[in-house]
Short mmCIF file of C-alpha atoms and ligand atoms in Angstrom, two decimals:
data_model
loop_
_atom_site.label_atom_id
_atom_site.label_comp_id
_atom_site.label_asym_id
_atom_site.label_seq_id
_atom_site.Cartn_x
_atom_site.Cartn_y
_atom_site.Cartn_z
CA MET V 32 -6.28 -18.60 2.90
CA ASN V 33 -5.89 -15.20 1.22
CA THR V 34 -4.80 -12.55 3.76
CA HIS V 35 -7.77 -10.35 2.93
CA GLU V 36 -10.21 -13.20 3.61
CA PHE V 37 -8.86 -14.15 7.04
CA PRO V 38 -11.82 -13.15 9.26
CA PRO V 39 -9.87 -11.56 12.16
CA TYR V 40 -7.87 -9.48 9.64
CA VAL V 41 -11.11 -8.36 7.95
CA GLU V 42 -12.41 -7.44 11.41
CA LEU V 43 -9.20 -5.57 12.31
CA ARG V 44 -9.22 -3.52 9.11
CA GLY V 45 -12.90 -2.71 9.56
CA ARG V 46 -12.31 -1.45 13.09
CA LEU V 47 -9.29 0.63 12.06
CA ARG V 48 -11.32 2.15 9.25
CA ARG V 49 -14.14 3.06 11.65
CA LEU V 50 -11.57 4.79 13.87
CA ALA V 51 -10.32 6.77 10.86
CA VAL V 52 -13.92 7.74 10.02
CA LEU V 53 -14.50 8.94 13.59
CA GLY V 54 -11.23 10.91 13.44
CA GLY V 55 -12.36 12.39 10.13
CA VAL V 56 -15.66 13.56 11.62
CA SER V 57 -13.82 15.25 14.52
CA GLY V 58 -11.41 16.82 12.06
CA LEU V 59 -14.24 18.19 9.97
CA LEU V 60 -15.94 19.68 13.03
CA GLY V 61 -12.59 21.20 14.03
CA TRP V 62 -12.17 22.66 10.53
CA ASP V 63 -15.68 24.09 10.69
CA GLU V 64 -14.92 25.58 14.12
CA GLN V 65 -12.05 27.59 12.66
CA VAL V 66 -13.66 28.48 9.32
CA ASN V 67 -17.41 28.91 9.81
CA LEU V 68 -18.52 28.68 13.44
CA PRO V 69 -20.86 31.38 14.76
CA PRO V 70 -19.32 32.65 18.03
CA GLY V 71 -22.29 31.55 20.10
CA ALA V 72 -21.85 27.91 19.05
CA ALA V 73 -18.46 27.33 20.73
CA ALA V 74 -19.88 25.48 23.75
CA ARG V 75 -22.07 23.22 21.58
CA ARG V 76 -19.08 22.42 19.39
CA GLY V 77 -17.00 21.58 22.46
CA GLU V 78 -19.73 19.15 23.54
CA GLN V 79 -19.81 17.53 20.10
CA LEU V 80 -16.04 17.12 19.96
CA GLY V 81 -15.98 15.80 23.54
CA LEU V 82 -18.52 13.09 22.68
CA LEU V 83 -16.55 12.06 19.60
CA ALA V 84 -13.32 11.87 21.63
CA GLU V 85 -15.11 9.58 24.09
CA LEU V 86 -16.44 7.35 21.29
CA SER V 87 -12.97 7.23 19.77
CA HIS V 88 -11.35 6.21 23.05
CA THR V 89 -13.92 3.44 23.49
CA ALA V 90 -13.33 2.17 19.95
CA GLN V 91 -9.55 2.27 20.41
CA THR V 92 -9.66 0.17 23.56
CA GLU V 93 -12.46 -2.28 22.74
CA PRO V 94 -11.58 -5.86 23.79
CA ALA V 95 -12.81 -7.11 20.39
CA LEU V 96 -10.01 -5.11 18.76
CA GLY V 97 -7.50 -6.81 21.07
CA LEU V 98 -8.93 -10.23 20.19
CA ALA V 99 -8.72 -9.56 16.44
CA LEU V 100 -5.12 -8.42 16.87
CA ALA V 101 -4.17 -11.52 18.86
CA ALA V 102 -5.72 -13.81 16.24
CA CYS V 103 -3.84 -12.01 13.46
CA GLU V 104 -0.57 -12.29 15.38
CA LYS V 105 -1.09 -16.02 15.80
CA GLU V 106 -1.79 -16.38 12.10
CA LEU V 107 1.34 -14.34 11.28
CA GLU V 108 3.44 -16.70 13.39
CA ARG V 109 2.09 -19.60 11.33
CA GLY V 110 3.13 -17.71 8.19
CA GLY V 111 -0.50 -17.33 7.16
CA LEU V 112 -0.57 -13.57 6.40
CA ASP V 113 1.49 -11.46 4.00
CA ALA V 114 4.15 -8.82 4.78
CA GLU V 115 1.74 -5.90 4.31
CA ALA V 116 -0.59 -7.39 6.89
CA ALA V 117 2.39 -7.83 9.23
CA THR V 118 2.98 -4.04 9.05
CA VAL V 119 -0.69 -3.28 9.68
CA VAL V 120 -0.80 -5.62 12.69
CA ARG V 121 2.50 -4.37 14.18
CA VAL V 122 1.47 -0.70 14.06
CA ALA V 123 -2.10 -1.40 15.25
CA ARG V 124 -0.73 -3.40 18.19
CA ALA V 125 1.52 -0.52 19.27
CA ASP V 126 -1.39 1.95 19.05
CA TYR V 127 -3.71 -0.42 20.92
CA GLU V 128 -1.21 -0.96 23.75
CA ARG V 129 -0.80 2.78 24.21
CA ALA V 130 -4.55 3.36 24.24
CA VAL V 131 -5.41 0.63 26.76
CA ARG V 132 -2.69 1.58 29.21
CA ILE V 133 -4.02 5.13 29.58
CA PRO V 134 -6.98 5.09 32.01
CA ALA V 135 -10.10 6.91 30.82
CA GLU V 136 -9.82 9.26 33.83
CA LEU V 137 -6.36 10.43 32.72
CA ALA V 138 -7.47 10.85 29.10
CA SER V 139 -10.42 13.01 30.09
CA GLU V 140 -8.33 15.07 32.53
CA LYS V 141 -5.92 15.77 29.72
CA ALA V 142 -8.73 16.75 27.34
CA ARG V 143 -10.15 19.13 29.95
CA LEU V 144 -6.75 20.67 30.63
CA CYS V 145 -6.18 21.19 26.89
CA SER V 146 -9.34 23.20 26.48
CA GLU V 147 -8.92 25.11 29.77
CA GLY V 148 -5.21 25.61 29.04
CA TYR V 149 -5.95 27.25 25.71
CA HIS V 150 -8.09 29.96 27.33
CA VAL V 151 -5.62 30.54 30.18
CA TRP V 152 -2.77 30.80 27.67
CA ALA V 153 -4.69 33.29 25.48
CA GLU V 154 -5.42 35.51 28.50
CA ALA V 155 -1.87 35.24 29.86
CA ARG V 156 -0.47 36.09 26.45
CA SER V 157 -2.56 39.20 26.05
CA ALA V 158 -1.68 40.25 29.63
CA ARG V 159 1.99 39.34 28.93
CA ASP V 160 1.94 37.51 32.24
CA PHE V 161 3.70 34.13 32.33
CA LEU V 162 2.80 33.42 35.97
CA ARG V 163 -0.85 33.12 34.98
CA PHE V 164 0.02 30.32 32.57
CA ALA V 165 2.65 28.56 34.74
CA PRO V 166 0.19 26.32 36.70
CA VAL V 167 -1.24 24.94 33.41
CA LEU V 168 2.25 24.09 32.20
CA GLU V 169 3.07 22.40 35.53
CA ARG V 170 -0.06 20.26 35.27
CA HIS V 171 0.63 19.32 31.66
CA LEU V 172 4.18 18.28 32.55
CA ALA V 173 2.91 16.19 35.46
CA LEU V 174 0.40 14.44 33.16
CA ALA V 175 3.09 13.84 30.54
CA ARG V 176 5.33 12.24 33.18
CA ARG V 177 2.48 10.08 34.44
CA GLU V 178 1.68 8.92 30.93
CA ALA V 179 5.35 8.16 30.27
CA GLY V 180 5.42 5.99 33.40
CA LEU V 181 2.34 4.06 32.29
CA LEU V 182 3.75 3.48 28.80
CA GLY V 183 7.20 2.28 29.87
CA PHE V 184 9.01 5.58 29.24
CA GLY V 185 9.27 6.49 32.95
CA ASP V 186 13.01 7.15 32.82
CA ARG V 187 12.86 9.10 29.53
CA PRO V 188 9.53 10.93 29.30
CA TYR V 189 10.71 13.35 26.61
CA ASP V 190 11.39 10.41 24.27
CA LEU V 191 7.71 9.50 24.51
CA ALA V 192 6.71 13.09 23.69
CA LEU V 193 8.90 12.98 20.56
CA ASP V 194 7.87 9.45 19.55
CA ARG V 195 4.20 10.45 19.66
CA HIS V 196 4.68 12.78 16.70
CA ASP V 197 7.45 10.88 14.95
CA PRO V 198 7.82 7.17 15.66
CA GLY V 199 11.42 6.23 16.41
CA VAL V 200 12.65 9.77 17.15
CA THR V 201 14.54 10.16 20.45
CA GLU V 202 16.02 13.07 22.38
CA ALA V 203 19.56 11.77 21.80
CA LYS V 204 19.01 11.56 18.03
CA VAL V 205 17.50 15.05 17.83
CA ALA V 206 20.33 16.46 19.97
CA GLU V 207 22.89 14.94 17.60
CA LEU V 208 21.17 16.25 14.44
CA PHE V 209 20.45 19.70 15.89
CA GLY V 210 24.03 19.98 17.22
CA ALA V 211 25.40 19.54 13.70
CA LEU V 212 22.85 21.94 12.25
CA ARG V 213 23.51 24.60 14.86
CA GLU V 214 27.25 24.46 14.30
CA GLY V 215 26.81 25.28 10.62
CA LEU V 216 23.77 27.52 10.92
CA VAL V 217 24.69 30.02 13.65
CA PRO V 218 27.85 31.53 12.08
CA TRP V 219 26.20 31.56 8.63
CA VAL V 220 23.11 33.39 9.91
CA ARG V 221 25.26 35.94 11.78
CA ALA V 222 27.20 36.72 8.59
CA LEU V 223 23.92 36.96 6.66
CA ASP V 224 22.42 39.35 9.24
CA LEU V 225 25.41 41.66 9.00
CA ARG V 226 25.03 41.83 5.24
CA SER V 227 21.30 42.65 5.63
CA ALA V 228 20.44 42.97 1.96
CA ALA V 229 18.46 45.92 0.60
CA LYS V 230 14.73 45.37 1.07
CA PRO V 231 12.75 44.83 -2.11
CA PRO V 232 9.90 47.35 -2.58
CA ALA V 233 6.68 46.51 -0.73
CA LEU V 234 3.97 44.88 -2.84
CA GLN V 235 0.98 47.17 -2.88
CA GLY V 236 -2.65 47.05 -3.90
CA CYS V 237 -2.98 43.26 -3.81
CA ASN V 238 -6.62 42.86 -2.88
CA ALA V 239 -7.97 39.75 -1.18
CA GLU V 240 -9.96 38.65 -4.25
CA GLY V 241 -6.81 38.64 -6.41
CA GLN V 242 -4.91 36.78 -3.68
CA ARG V 243 -7.65 34.17 -3.45
CA SER V 244 -7.73 33.45 -7.16
CA LEU V 245 -3.92 33.39 -7.40
CA ALA V 246 -3.58 30.98 -4.46
CA ARG V 247 -6.20 28.67 -5.94
CA ARG V 248 -4.65 28.77 -9.39
CA VAL V 249 -1.14 28.06 -8.09
CA VAL V 250 -1.99 25.18 -5.75
CA GLU V 251 -4.13 23.58 -8.46
CA ARG V 252 -1.21 23.81 -10.86
CA LEU V 253 1.12 22.22 -8.29
CA GLY V 254 -1.23 19.23 -8.24
CA PHE V 255 -3.71 19.77 -5.40
CA ASP V 256 -6.97 18.13 -6.52
CA PHE V 257 -9.99 20.41 -6.00
CA GLU V 258 -12.35 17.54 -6.79
CA ARG V 259 -11.17 16.10 -3.47
CA GLY V 260 -10.43 19.26 -1.54
CA ARG V 261 -11.15 22.91 -0.79
CA LEU V 262 -9.31 26.12 0.05
CA ASP V 263 -10.90 28.43 2.65
CA VAL V 264 -9.95 31.22 5.06
CA SER V 265 -9.01 30.97 8.75
CA LEU V 266 -7.07 33.00 11.29
CA HIS V 267 -4.12 30.59 11.17
CA PRO V 268 -3.51 28.52 8.02
CA PHE V 269 -3.89 24.75 8.42
CA CYS V 270 -4.71 21.54 6.56
CA GLU V 271 -7.33 19.04 7.71
CA GLY V 272 -8.66 15.78 6.33
CA SER V 273 -7.35 12.93 4.22
CA GLY V 274 -7.93 10.97 1.02
CA SER V 275 -10.95 12.27 -0.86
CA ASP V 276 -11.73 15.23 1.44
CA VAL V 277 -8.80 17.52 2.24
CA ARG V 278 -9.40 21.06 3.50
CA LEU V 279 -6.75 23.78 3.19
CA THR V 280 -6.94 27.26 4.67
CA THR V 281 -4.93 30.44 4.31
CA ARG V 282 -5.49 34.12 5.17
CA TYR V 283 -5.46 37.23 3.01
CA GLU V 284 -3.71 40.39 4.18
CA VAL V 285 -3.67 43.12 1.56
CA ALA V 286 -0.18 44.28 2.56
CA ARG V 287 1.34 40.76 2.51
CA PRO V 288 0.21 38.94 -0.65
CA LEU V 289 3.11 36.48 -0.62
CA ASP V 290 2.17 35.27 2.87
CA SER V 291 -1.21 34.06 1.66
CA LEU V 292 0.30 32.44 -1.43
CA LEU V 293 3.22 30.71 0.32
CA GLY V 294 0.91 29.78 3.21
CA ALA V 295 -1.49 28.14 0.75
CA VAL V 296 1.40 26.35 -0.99
CA HIS V 297 2.66 25.08 2.39
CA GLU V 298 -0.75 23.71 3.33
CA ALA V 299 -1.19 22.26 -0.17
CA GLY V 300 2.06 20.33 0.41
CA HIS V 301 0.39 18.73 3.45
CA GLY V 302 -2.81 18.30 1.44
CA MET V 303 -1.18 16.58 -1.54
CA TYR V 304 0.45 14.11 0.87
CA GLU V 305 -2.98 13.32 2.36
CA GLN V 306 -4.54 13.05 -1.12
CA GLY V 307 -1.76 10.62 -2.08
CA LEU V 308 -2.49 8.16 0.75
CA SER V 309 -4.32 4.95 -0.12
CA GLU V 310 -8.07 5.45 0.24
CA ALA V 311 -8.66 1.68 0.44
CA GLU V 312 -6.28 1.42 3.42
CA ALA V 313 -7.64 4.44 5.35
CA GLY V 314 -6.90 3.90 9.04
CA THR V 315 -4.35 1.10 8.61
CA ALA V 316 -0.58 1.71 8.65
CA LEU V 317 -0.62 1.43 4.83
CA GLY V 318 -2.96 4.43 4.49
CA VAL V 319 -1.80 6.98 7.07
CA ALA V 320 1.07 9.49 7.05
CA ALA V 321 4.47 8.40 8.41
CA GLY V 322 4.66 11.12 11.09
CA MET V 323 4.77 14.87 11.60
CA ALA V 324 8.35 15.36 10.39
CA VAL V 325 7.65 13.55 7.10
CA HIS V 326 4.43 15.56 6.80
CA GLU V 327 6.35 18.78 7.34
CA SER V 328 8.97 17.74 4.77
CA GLN V 329 6.21 17.73 2.15
CA SER V 330 4.84 21.17 3.04
CA ARG V 331 8.31 22.73 3.31
CA LEU V 332 9.55 21.19 0.06
CA TRP V 333 6.72 22.78 -1.93
CA GLU V 334 6.87 26.06 -0.01
CA ASN V 335 10.64 26.57 0.08
CA GLN V 336 12.53 24.50 -2.46
CA VAL V 337 9.82 24.94 -5.12
CA ALA V 338 7.84 28.15 -4.51
CA ARG V 339 10.81 30.24 -3.38
CA SER V 340 12.91 29.28 -6.43
CA ARG V 341 13.81 31.68 -9.23
CA GLU V 342 12.40 29.22 -11.81
CA PHE V 343 9.05 29.12 -10.01
CA TRP V 344 8.82 32.90 -10.13
CA SER V 345 9.59 33.02 -13.82
CA TRP V 346 6.35 31.03 -14.29
CA CYS V 347 4.42 32.63 -11.42
CA GLY V 348 5.43 36.25 -12.11
CA PRO V 349 2.98 36.65 -15.03
CA GLU V 350 0.30 34.88 -12.96
CA PHE V 351 0.92 37.33 -10.13
CA ARG V 352 0.67 40.37 -12.42
CA ALA V 353 -2.51 39.02 -14.02
CA ALA V 354 -4.09 38.59 -10.56
CA PHE V 355 -3.41 42.24 -9.65
CA PRO V 356 -3.82 44.27 -12.86
CA GLU V 357 -4.38 47.49 -10.93
CA SER V 358 -1.59 47.16 -8.37
CA ALA V 359 -0.44 50.54 -7.13
CA GLY V 360 3.22 51.39 -7.63
CA GLY V 361 3.36 49.75 -11.07
CA PRO V 362 3.96 46.14 -12.05
CA VAL V 363 6.68 44.17 -10.24
CA ASP V 364 9.08 42.03 -12.26
CA ASP V 365 9.90 38.36 -11.64
CA GLU V 366 13.21 39.15 -9.98
CA ALA V 367 11.56 41.50 -7.45
CA LEU V 368 8.99 38.84 -6.62
CA PHE V 369 11.74 36.23 -6.19
CA ALA V 370 13.58 38.64 -3.86
CA ALA V 371 10.40 39.37 -1.90
CA ALA V 372 9.78 35.63 -1.43
CA ASN V 373 13.30 35.26 -0.03
CA LEU V 374 13.50 38.31 2.18
CA ILE V 375 15.77 37.85 5.22
CA GLU V 376 14.68 39.78 8.31
CA PRO V 377 17.23 39.61 11.14
CA GLY V 378 16.25 40.16 14.76
CA GLY V 379 12.79 38.61 14.57
CA LEU V 380 11.62 36.96 17.79
CA ILE V 381 8.38 35.38 16.54
CA ARG V 382 8.71 31.85 15.14
CA VAL V 383 5.72 31.95 12.79
CA GLU V 384 7.01 35.13 11.17
CA ALA V 385 10.59 33.88 10.78
CA ASP V 386 12.26 33.53 7.37
CA GLU V 387 13.77 30.18 6.42
CA ALA V 388 17.30 31.24 7.42
CA HIS V 389 16.26 31.94 11.02
CA TYR V 390 13.36 29.51 11.44
CA ASN V 391 15.35 26.52 12.66
CA LEU V 392 17.01 28.59 15.40
CA HIS V 393 13.55 29.19 16.90
CA VAL V 394 12.89 25.45 16.88
CA MET V 395 16.25 24.55 18.44
CA LEU V 396 15.60 27.04 21.25
CA ARG V 397 12.30 25.30 22.08
CA PHE V 398 13.86 21.82 21.91
CA GLU V 399 16.58 22.86 24.35
CA LEU V 400 14.03 24.23 26.84
CA GLU V 401 11.67 21.25 26.55
CA ARG V 402 14.44 18.76 27.23
CA ARG V 403 15.57 20.75 30.29
CA LEU V 404 11.97 20.92 31.58
CA PHE V 405 11.52 17.17 31.17
CA SER V 406 14.85 16.29 32.78
CA GLY V 407 14.00 18.48 35.77
CA GLU V 408 17.07 20.62 35.16
CA LEU V 409 14.77 23.62 34.56
CA ALA V 410 11.81 24.55 36.78
CA VAL V 411 8.69 26.03 35.17
CA ARG V 412 9.08 29.28 37.15
CA ASP V 413 12.57 29.76 35.67
CA LEU V 414 11.42 29.14 32.10
CA PRO V 415 10.97 32.81 31.02
CA ALA V 416 14.50 33.74 32.11
CA ALA V 417 15.95 30.68 30.36
CA TRP V 418 13.96 31.53 27.22
CA ASP V 419 15.24 35.13 27.15
CA GLU V 420 18.82 34.04 27.67
CA LEU V 421 18.66 31.50 24.82
CA ALA V 422 16.92 34.04 22.55
CA GLU V 423 19.79 36.43 23.04
CA GLU V 424 22.31 33.70 22.37
CA MET V 425 20.61 32.21 19.31
CA LEU V 426 18.55 35.03 17.79
CA GLY V 427 20.69 37.93 18.91
CA ARG V 428 17.98 39.75 20.87
CA ARG V 429 16.06 39.47 24.16
CA PRO V 430 12.25 39.61 24.07
CA GLN V 431 10.72 42.76 25.59
CA HIS V 432 7.84 40.80 27.12
CA ALA V 433 6.42 37.28 27.42
CA ALA V 434 4.14 37.61 24.39
CA GLU V 435 7.14 37.89 22.09
CA GLY V 436 9.00 35.29 24.14
CA VAL V 437 7.86 32.32 26.16
CA LEU V 438 4.09 32.82 25.60
CA GLN V 439 4.12 33.22 21.81
CA ASP V 440 3.21 29.63 20.78
CA VAL V 441 -0.04 27.80 21.44
CA HIS V 442 1.54 24.29 21.61
CA TRP V 443 2.29 24.03 25.34
CA SER V 444 -1.24 25.11 26.26
CA GLY V 445 -2.41 21.79 24.80
CA GLY V 446 0.47 19.80 26.29
CA ALA V 447 1.92 19.28 22.79
CA PHE V 448 5.51 18.74 23.92
CA GLY V 449 7.96 17.22 21.46
CA TYR V 450 6.13 18.73 18.49
CA PHE V 451 8.50 21.61 17.63
CA PRO V 452 11.45 19.41 16.57
CA SER V 453 9.26 17.96 13.77
CA TYR V 454 9.44 21.31 11.97
CA THR V 455 13.21 21.26 11.70
CA LEU V 456 13.46 17.51 11.10
CA GLY V 457 10.98 18.15 8.27
CA ASN V 458 13.17 20.93 6.88
CA MET V 459 16.15 18.56 6.94
CA LEU V 460 14.25 15.83 5.13
CA ALA V 461 12.85 18.31 2.60
CA ALA V 462 16.38 19.43 1.68
CA GLN V 463 17.57 15.84 1.46
CA LEU V 464 14.61 14.81 -0.71
CA TRP V 465 15.24 17.84 -2.89
CA GLN V 466 18.90 16.90 -3.37
CA THR V 467 17.85 13.37 -4.36
CA ALA V 468 15.01 14.52 -6.64
CA LYS V 469 17.33 16.80 -8.61
CA VAL V 470 19.61 13.82 -9.36
CA ARG V 471 16.78 11.43 -10.20
CA LEU V 472 14.70 13.90 -12.23
CA GLN V 473 17.08 15.71 -14.55
CA GLY V 474 16.12 19.28 -15.45
CA LEU V 475 13.53 19.41 -12.65
CA GLU V 476 13.88 23.16 -12.05
CA ARG V 477 13.34 23.88 -15.75
CA ASP V 478 9.91 22.22 -15.36
CA PHE V 479 8.97 24.85 -12.76
CA ALA V 480 9.78 27.71 -15.16
CA ARG V 481 7.12 26.25 -17.48
CA GLY V 482 4.64 25.81 -14.63
CA GLU V 483 5.04 22.02 -14.70
CA PHE V 484 5.21 20.22 -11.39
CA GLY V 485 3.88 16.77 -12.25
CA ARG V 486 7.23 14.97 -12.34
CA LEU V 487 8.06 16.09 -8.80
CA LEU V 488 4.61 15.23 -7.47
CA GLY V 489 4.68 11.83 -9.20
CA TRP V 490 8.04 11.05 -7.61
CA LEU V 491 6.85 12.10 -4.14
CA ARG V 492 3.69 10.03 -4.64
CA SER V 493 5.62 6.86 -5.33
CA GLU V 494 8.52 7.41 -2.92
CA VAL V 495 6.67 8.92 0.05
CA HIS V 496 2.87 9.28 -0.14
CA THR V 497 1.79 5.80 -1.16
CA ARG V 498 4.18 4.26 1.39
CA GLY V 499 1.94 5.27 4.30
CA ARG V 500 3.43 4.43 7.69
CA ARG V 501 5.43 1.40 6.55
CA GLU V 502 8.66 3.15 7.64
CA ASN V 503 9.61 5.80 10.18
CA LEU V 504 11.41 9.05 9.35
CA PHE V 505 14.91 7.51 9.46
CA GLU V 506 14.02 4.39 7.46
CA LEU V 507 12.25 6.44 4.82
CA THR V 508 15.25 8.78 4.45
CA ARG V 509 17.61 5.83 4.11
CA ARG V 510 15.49 4.14 1.42
CA VAL V 511 14.70 7.21 -0.68
CA CYS V 512 17.96 9.18 -0.33
CA GLY V 513 20.39 6.31 0.22
CA ALA V 514 21.83 8.06 3.30
CA GLU V 515 21.09 8.78 6.95
CA LEU V 516 19.02 11.86 7.83
CA ASP V 517 21.56 14.66 8.03
CA ALA V 518 21.86 18.44 8.53
CA ALA V 519 24.31 18.95 5.64
CA PRO V 520 21.79 19.03 2.74
CA LEU V 521 19.72 21.69 4.56
CA LEU V 522 22.82 23.83 5.16
CA ALA V 523 23.87 23.40 1.52
CA TYR V 524 20.40 24.36 0.28
CA LEU V 525 20.26 27.49 2.48
CA ARG V 526 23.68 28.64 1.29
CA GLU V 527 22.74 28.06 -2.32
CA ARG V 528 19.50 30.02 -1.96
CA HIS V 529 20.68 32.91 0.23
CA GLY V 530 24.40 33.14 -0.39
CA PRO V 531 27.51 31.62 1.21
ZN1 ZN T 295 3.13 22.57 8.23
#
């Protein structure tokens, strides 16, 4: 029998697709919450999202899903299904096992703590008072440990936190990769800071309307499909959705026109990945992204390797000037725009404002603290002091208060441990993909100078996007780049871009 006619496999795919549809509805409501929601509707939206989360949990743990899986596994043993189906079944089994082992009571406690934690964190941050937030963090850590116990990660709970975002990633592997990166990065950044290049002139008079049309024009040219997506405004840029409906956001600050553009390019990198996934396989392992690090490699590749390159600015410079015909202070040339896109600002303590030379230091700091919290080596009450000490060691400066230190990121308020390393693993993969792409696609950078990006997107489509979740981060790197994931290409790229 043809794989796609085997009734339990048809049933399995149908159920996985329904789960993806439910996830899509939640995602769309979440997008709307950040883009359009009237302030008075927050409670109603919370109720709507809560109901969808409940429906999702029920659908993920339904016995009929387990029965379909078991029947498919039996058929696989008999050699009755193809290799693609084997991947779908393997990944769906792992997801199913995780869902059924978490009792509904724990799942809803976690959901409640996430929403409560966000408000407590926001208040604590504006009061610069870590002690207000500490009990939330304690409770999140306790829940994470309990979950790890239930899922067979009792002796290594941080591995579960990492694996959640990037299948196959472990603390030991991250420690090894980050160790090598840190060794090369720290002395290089110190030398760069001392040099502290002359600041390019500030870009003035770049109104929001010009920024909006420039961002739209650029991301469309890169290959983001506006027939299957939108670009809107939110407080923090993000990307939501998949397949034929992908929503990007950015924000427009008159004084910082490159932030909105590079922010939109970053989110478009995520969006083009989602648009490149198989629509027919939505919800199965063949039609979902490989993990957060691979996702981040796509956004960073377009933002950094492409949109911060000199060639990109020789195409985009005229576009920029056309978008702001009345910019005060006279027109800026391509070289000034290239310099502004690559500005190094030493001494910054805020991760989301960091340049690409310093960014990974912020991530390594958080990884170090998370692993100490999970191992029990560090108590929550001692976290601010440990943060400040590491900031001095790695970034060269101690925070003045908790809002520019331990309370700056939203992640821990939602219990999203193990997420930060994805950013730097993504940067590593982006640099490694870039190195490979330049060998495979001769003259790639000359394309950018002409505003042509189709060869790069086509290559990423076939090598990464259409592969779905068939491989994890390490397997994907090995297949595409012919080498293990490694810090060296990222270090080489940074030196090439910013100087030895
Ligand atoms: Zn991103």
